[in-house]
């Protein structure tokens, strides 16, 4: 049994766990995972998903067991089937390919990623050079770049700034991937501004609220921790960033694990305070597994370090809402037809 309090204790030599809040699922991930589950209920298995719906091993394995089939490209999906696009977004060409193959699509792109796509389209239409700060090869960056490939240049961190070429220095804007380190992105922006003083910024933050809040929380918690354990998968950009931010905040040691059984006992040597958090694609059950593992080794006292409250939610993808409504109406009509007296 793990004991939890919400009040940070005074510095002590007793073993303890600091549990970051917020952590785990964001609104976009929750929506995307529920979209796959609802599609399986509504249409029956199999339902195809292009790429991992979110970058988490456990989520993918769990949905596979329920009948989801994960593919890399739409060409692997049999004609006429249903395919769901992941939370990270897709380039317009992927929608075109799906239409050519007569696939029924459900777009689970997070609305906050779609917002960045729309910014890219708008600035490209106004003929800006768009400097997209992000990690090369990441699905979100591929999707956003695909909105305006002739106008977008990827800038993969501060060290990449020297390589950037633009057509007109008076018409340059930066945008970013939603799941980057806030501090490193600002370093990149500063370096870009040194090179292009007329560079303009996105109309609102591209790094999303969830990424920002999880970094603020891990900074507060990491500053007091000897060891930070971040639950998340290796291909999860925002989870990997949490490890870096924890170390930057002063944690002596920090590791990323998918599951509690990946924790190495040797990490606990000389450790009094363990910080625990999780990426935006991580179900809480995995964090609970880590807390139990720690409690079994004397770290049963858990204090929650709250950096922000989150209440944002997103409605399901419109294709699903439409079909779920039609199904509800059909069931209602059936119930009325069979009602007593009919
Ligand atoms: O952090 P990543 O962008 O790699 O993605 P996930 O770990 O799947 O987290 C959810 C973010 C999805 C879109 O922003
Ligand atoms: Fe959306 Fe942010 Fe979650 Fe990505 S991390 S799915 S942008 S809320």
PDB file of N, CA, C and O and ligand atoms in Angstrom, residues 26 29 53-56 87-88 110 113 138 140 177-179 235-239 280-281, ligand 1:
ATOM      1  N   UNK A  26      -2.300  13.386 -21.432  1.00  0.00           N
ATOM      2  CA  UNK A  26      -2.817  14.717 -21.757  1.00  0.00           C
ATOM      3  C   UNK A  26      -4.148  14.531 -22.479  1.00  0.00           C
ATOM      4  O   UNK A  26      -4.537  13.403 -22.813  1.00  0.00           O
ATOM      5  N   UNK A  29      -3.883  12.697 -25.969  1.00  0.00           N
ATOM      6  CA  UNK A  29      -3.617  11.252 -25.884  1.00  0.00           C
ATOM      7  C   UNK A  29      -4.885  10.522 -25.444  1.00  0.00           C
ATOM      8  O   UNK A  29      -5.271   9.494 -26.008  1.00  0.00           O
ATOM      9  N   UNK A  53      -0.512   4.816 -32.175  1.00  0.00           N
ATOM     10  CA  UNK A  53      -1.531   5.856 -31.898  1.00  0.00           C
ATOM     11  C   UNK A  53      -0.942   6.932 -30.992  1.00  0.00           C
ATOM     12  O   UNK A  53      -1.171   8.132 -31.177  1.00  0.00           O
ATOM     13  N   UNK A  54      -0.169   6.503 -29.988  1.00  0.00           N
ATOM     14  CA  UNK A  54       0.695   7.390 -29.196  1.00  0.00           C
ATOM     15  C   UNK A  54       1.969   6.579 -28.949  1.00  0.00           C
ATOM     16  O   UNK A  54       1.957   5.355 -29.077  1.00  0.00           O
ATOM     17  N   UNK A  55       3.038   7.266 -28.591  1.00  0.00           N
ATOM     18  CA  UNK A  55       4.329   6.589 -28.463  1.00  0.00           C
ATOM     19  C   UNK A  55       4.462   5.919 -27.098  1.00  0.00           C
ATOM     20  O   UNK A  55       5.258   6.350 -26.258  1.00  0.00           O
ATOM     21  N   UNK A  56       3.676   4.882 -26.895  1.00  0.00           N
ATOM     22  CA  UNK A  56       3.807   4.132 -25.643  1.00  0.00           C
ATOM     23  C   UNK A  56       3.600   2.643 -25.893  1.00  0.00           C
ATOM     24  O   UNK A  56       2.569   2.229 -26.433  1.00  0.00           O
ATOM     25  N   UNK A  87      -2.147  10.448 -33.008  1.00  0.00           N
ATOM     26  CA  UNK A  87      -2.238  11.772 -32.358  1.00  0.00           C
ATOM     27  C   UNK A  87      -1.210  12.762 -32.899  1.00  0.00           C
ATOM     28  O   UNK A  87      -1.373  13.971 -32.758  1.00  0.00           O
ATOM     29  N   UNK A  88      -0.130  12.237 -33.525  1.00  0.00           N
ATOM     30  CA  UNK A  88       0.975  13.108 -33.951  1.00  0.00           C
ATOM     31  C   UNK A  88       0.700  13.838 -35.254  1.00  0.00           C
ATOM     32  O   UNK A  88       1.455  14.722 -35.634  1.00  0.00           O
ATOM     33  N   UNK A 110      -4.074  15.265 -32.588  1.00  0.00           N
ATOM     34  CA  UNK A 110      -4.432  16.161 -31.487  1.00  0.00           C
ATOM     35  C   UNK A 110      -4.796  17.536 -32.049  1.00  0.00           C
ATOM     36  O   UNK A 110      -4.072  18.078 -32.905  1.00  0.00           O
ATOM     37  N   UNK A 113      -1.948  19.858 -32.359  1.00  0.00           N
ATOM     38  CA  UNK A 113      -1.038  19.624 -33.497  1.00  0.00           C
ATOM     39  C   UNK A 113      -1.687  20.222 -34.751  1.00  0.00           C
ATOM     40  O   UNK A 113      -1.020  20.887 -35.556  1.00  0.00           O
ATOM     41  N   UNK A 138      10.835  12.769 -36.580  1.00  0.00           N
ATOM     42  CA  UNK A 138       9.676  12.577 -35.694  1.00  0.00           C
ATOM     43  C   UNK A 138       8.396  12.706 -36.528  1.00  0.00           C
ATOM     44  O   UNK A 138       8.285  13.569 -37.398  1.00  0.00           O
ATOM     45  N   UNK A 140       5.477  13.863 -35.956  1.00  0.00           N
ATOM     46  CA  UNK A 140       4.770  15.154 -35.956  1.00  0.00           C
ATOM     47  C   UNK A 140       5.439  16.135 -36.917  1.00  0.00           C
ATOM     48  O   UNK A 140       4.761  16.869 -37.649  1.00  0.00           O
ATOM     49  N   UNK A 177       7.493  21.864 -33.067  1.00  0.00           N
ATOM     50  CA  UNK A 177       6.867  20.613 -32.628  1.00  0.00           C
ATOM     51  C   UNK A 177       6.239  20.897 -31.254  1.00  0.00           C
ATOM     52  O   UNK A 177       6.742  21.751 -30.509  1.00  0.00           O
ATOM     53  N   UNK A 178       5.184  20.169 -30.911  1.00  0.00           N
ATOM     54  CA  UNK A 178       4.467  20.462 -29.656  1.00  0.00           C
ATOM     55  C   UNK A 178       5.132  19.885 -28.404  1.00  0.00           C
ATOM     56  O   UNK A 178       4.763  20.260 -27.296  1.00  0.00           O
ATOM     57  N   UNK A 179       6.071  18.958 -28.599  1.00  0.00           N
ATOM     58  CA  UNK A 179       6.565  18.185 -27.443  1.00  0.00           C
ATOM     59  C   UNK A 179       8.061  18.391 -27.172  1.00  0.00           C
ATOM     60  O   UNK A 179       8.756  17.472 -26.758  1.00  0.00           O
ATOM     61  N   UNK A 235      10.718   6.205 -27.738  1.00  0.00           N
ATOM     62  CA  UNK A 235      10.374   7.015 -28.919  1.00  0.00           C
ATOM     63  C   UNK A 235       9.403   8.145 -28.580  1.00  0.00           C
ATOM     64  O   UNK A 235       8.899   8.815 -29.482  1.00  0.00           O
ATOM     65  N   UNK A 236       9.147   8.348 -27.297  1.00  0.00           N
ATOM     66  CA  UNK A 236       8.239   9.420 -26.881  1.00  0.00           C
ATOM     67  C   UNK A 236       9.050  10.683 -26.618  1.00  0.00           C
ATOM     68  O   UNK A 236       9.759  10.792 -25.604  1.00  0.00           O
ATOM     69  N   UNK A 237       8.939  11.642 -27.521  1.00  0.00           N
ATOM     70  CA  UNK A 237       9.740  12.863 -27.425  1.00  0.00           C
ATOM     71  C   UNK A 237       9.524  13.557 -26.077  1.00  0.00           C
ATOM     72  O   UNK A 237      10.476  13.902 -25.373  1.00  0.00           O
ATOM     73  N   UNK A 238       8.261  13.739 -25.690  1.00  0.00           N
ATOM     74  CA  UNK A 238       8.017  14.509 -24.469  1.00  0.00           C
ATOM     75  C   UNK A 238       8.533  13.777 -23.233  1.00  0.00           C
ATOM     76  O   UNK A 238       8.956  14.410 -22.269  1.00  0.00           O
ATOM     77  N   UNK A 239       8.511  12.436 -23.259  1.00  0.00           N
ATOM     78  CA  UNK A 239       9.004  11.671 -22.104  1.00  0.00           C
ATOM     79  C   UNK A 239      10.530  11.793 -22.000  1.00  0.00           C
ATOM     80  O   UNK A 239      11.074  11.990 -20.903  1.00  0.00           O
ATOM     81  N   UNK A 280       3.344  12.274 -21.475  1.00  0.00           N
ATOM     82  CA  UNK A 280       1.933  12.535 -21.814  1.00  0.00           C
ATOM     83  C   UNK A 280       1.236  11.336 -22.449  1.00  0.00           C
ATOM     84  O   UNK A 280       0.017  11.326 -22.585  1.00  0.00           O
ATOM     85  N   UNK A 281       1.997  10.319 -22.848  1.00  0.00           N
ATOM     86  CA  UNK A 281       1.388   9.136 -23.478  1.00  0.00           C
ATOM     87  C   UNK A 281       1.352   7.934 -22.538  1.00  0.00           C
ATOM     88  O   UNK A 281       1.158   6.800 -22.979  1.00  0.00           O
TER      89      UNK A 281
HETATM   90  O1  LIG B   1       6.118  13.065 -27.310  1.00  0.00           O
HETATM   91  P1  LIG B   1       5.798  12.525 -28.639  1.00  0.00           P
HETATM   92  O2  LIG B   1       5.461  13.600 -29.629  1.00  0.00           O
HETATM   93  O3  LIG B   1       6.878  11.620 -29.188  1.00  0.00           O
HETATM   94  O4  LIG B   1       4.483  11.650 -28.568  1.00  0.00           O
HETATM   95  P2  LIG B   1       3.783  10.792 -27.449  1.00  0.00           P
HETATM   96  O5  LIG B   1       4.736  10.189 -26.494  1.00  0.00           O
HETATM   97  O6  LIG B   1       2.891   9.852 -28.185  1.00  0.00           O
HETATM   98  O7  LIG B   1       2.912  11.825 -26.623  1.00  0.00           O
HETATM   99  C1  LIG B   1       1.755  12.349 -27.117  1.00  0.00           C
HETATM  100  C2  LIG B   1       1.995  13.520 -27.992  1.00  0.00           C
HETATM  101  C3  LIG B   1       1.288  13.355 -29.283  1.00  0.00           C
HETATM  102  C4  LIG B   1       1.248  14.614 -30.069  1.00  0.00           C
HETATM  103  O8  LIG B   1       1.683  15.669 -29.721  1.00  0.00           O
END
